[in-house]
């Protein structure tokens, strides 16, 4: 269970970060479900990248939220660019 808790924190903080980015960047939003899914994936990736920089639960939360927001912005930008063509 102890190894599962950081992953759950990463997924939840990533989903929150993705939804926050979707609300802030309306033109890149993927809808609530899309924002949550992309944010959760970004949360896992972001926390892995931040794990060497920040320690413990704070690293999981910050890395997850930032990773979720960044991945949402990237996917939203790609989707918007592809829709124009």
Coordinates of C-alpha atoms in Angstrom, one line a residue:
X1 CA 0.0 0.0 0.0
X2 CA 2.9 2.4 0.7
X3 CA 4.1 2.1 -2.8
X4 CA 0.6 2.8 -4.2
X5 CA 0.0 6.0 -2.3
X6 CA 2.6 8.1 -4.2
X7 CA 1.1 7.0 -7.5
X8 CA -2.4 7.9 -6.3
X9 CA -1.2 11.3 -5.3
X10 CA 0.5 11.8 -8.6
X11 CA -2.6 10.8 -10.6
X12 CA -4.9 13.0 -8.5
X13 CA -2.7 16.0 -8.5
X14 CA -2.1 15.6 -12.3
X15 CA -5.8 15.5 -12.9
X16 CA -6.3 18.6 -10.8
X17 CA -3.4 20.3 -12.7
X18 CA -4.9 19.3 -16.0
X19 CA -8.3 20.6 -15.2
X20 CA -6.8 23.9 -13.8
X21 CA -4.8 24.3 -17.0
X22 CA -8.0 23.5 -19.1
X23 CA -9.9 26.2 -17.2
X24 CA -7.1 28.7 -17.6
X25 CA -6.4 27.9 -21.3
X26 CA -10.0 27.6 -22.7
X27 CA -8.7 27.3 -26.3
X28 CA -6.6 24.3 -25.4
X29 CA -9.1 22.5 -23.2
X30 CA -10.1 18.9 -24.0
X31 CA -13.2 18.9 -21.9
X32 CA -13.4 17.7 -18.3
X33 CA -12.8 14.0 -19.0
X34 CA -10.0 14.7 -21.5
X35 CA -8.3 17.2 -19.1
X36 CA -8.5 14.7 -16.3
X37 CA -7.1 11.8 -18.3
X38 CA -4.3 13.8 -19.9
X39 CA -3.5 15.5 -16.6
X40 CA -3.3 12.2 -14.8
X41 CA -0.8 10.8 -17.4
X42 CA 1.1 14.0 -17.1
X43 CA 1.0 13.8 -13.4
X44 CA 2.8 10.4 -13.5
X45 CA 5.4 11.7 -15.9
X46 CA 5.9 15.0 -14.1
X47 CA 6.4 13.4 -10.7
X48 CA 9.0 11.1 -12.1
X49 CA 10.9 14.1 -13.5
X50 CA 10.5 16.1 -10.2
X51 CA 11.4 13.2 -7.9
X52 CA 15.1 14.0 -8.0
X53 CA 14.5 17.7 -7.3
X54 CA 11.8 17.6 -4.6
X55 CA 11.4 15.2 -1.8
X56 CA 8.4 13.1 -0.7
X57 CA 4.8 14.0 -0.9
X58 CA 5.5 17.6 -1.8
X59 CA 7.4 16.5 -4.9
X60 CA 4.6 14.2 -5.9
X61 CA 2.0 17.0 -5.6
X62 CA 4.0 19.7 -7.3
X63 CA 5.4 17.4 -10.0
X64 CA 2.1 15.9 -10.6
X65 CA 0.2 19.1 -10.9
X66 CA 2.8 20.8 -13.1
X67 CA 3.2 17.7 -15.3
X68 CA -0.5 17.5 -15.8
X69 CA -0.8 21.1 -16.8
X70 CA 2.2 21.0 -19.1
X71 CA 1.1 17.8 -20.9
X72 CA -2.5 19.2 -21.3
X73 CA -1.1 22.4 -22.9
X74 CA 1.1 20.3 -25.3
X75 CA -1.8 17.9 -26.3
X76 CA -4.2 20.8 -26.6
X77 CA -1.9 22.8 -28.8
X78 CA -1.3 19.7 -31.0
X79 CA -5.0 19.0 -31.3
X80 CA -5.7 22.7 -32.1
X81 CA -3.0 22.7 -34.8
X82 CA -4.2 19.6 -36.4
X83 CA -7.8 20.8 -36.5
X84 CA -6.8 23.9 -38.5
X85 CA -5.5 21.8 -41.4

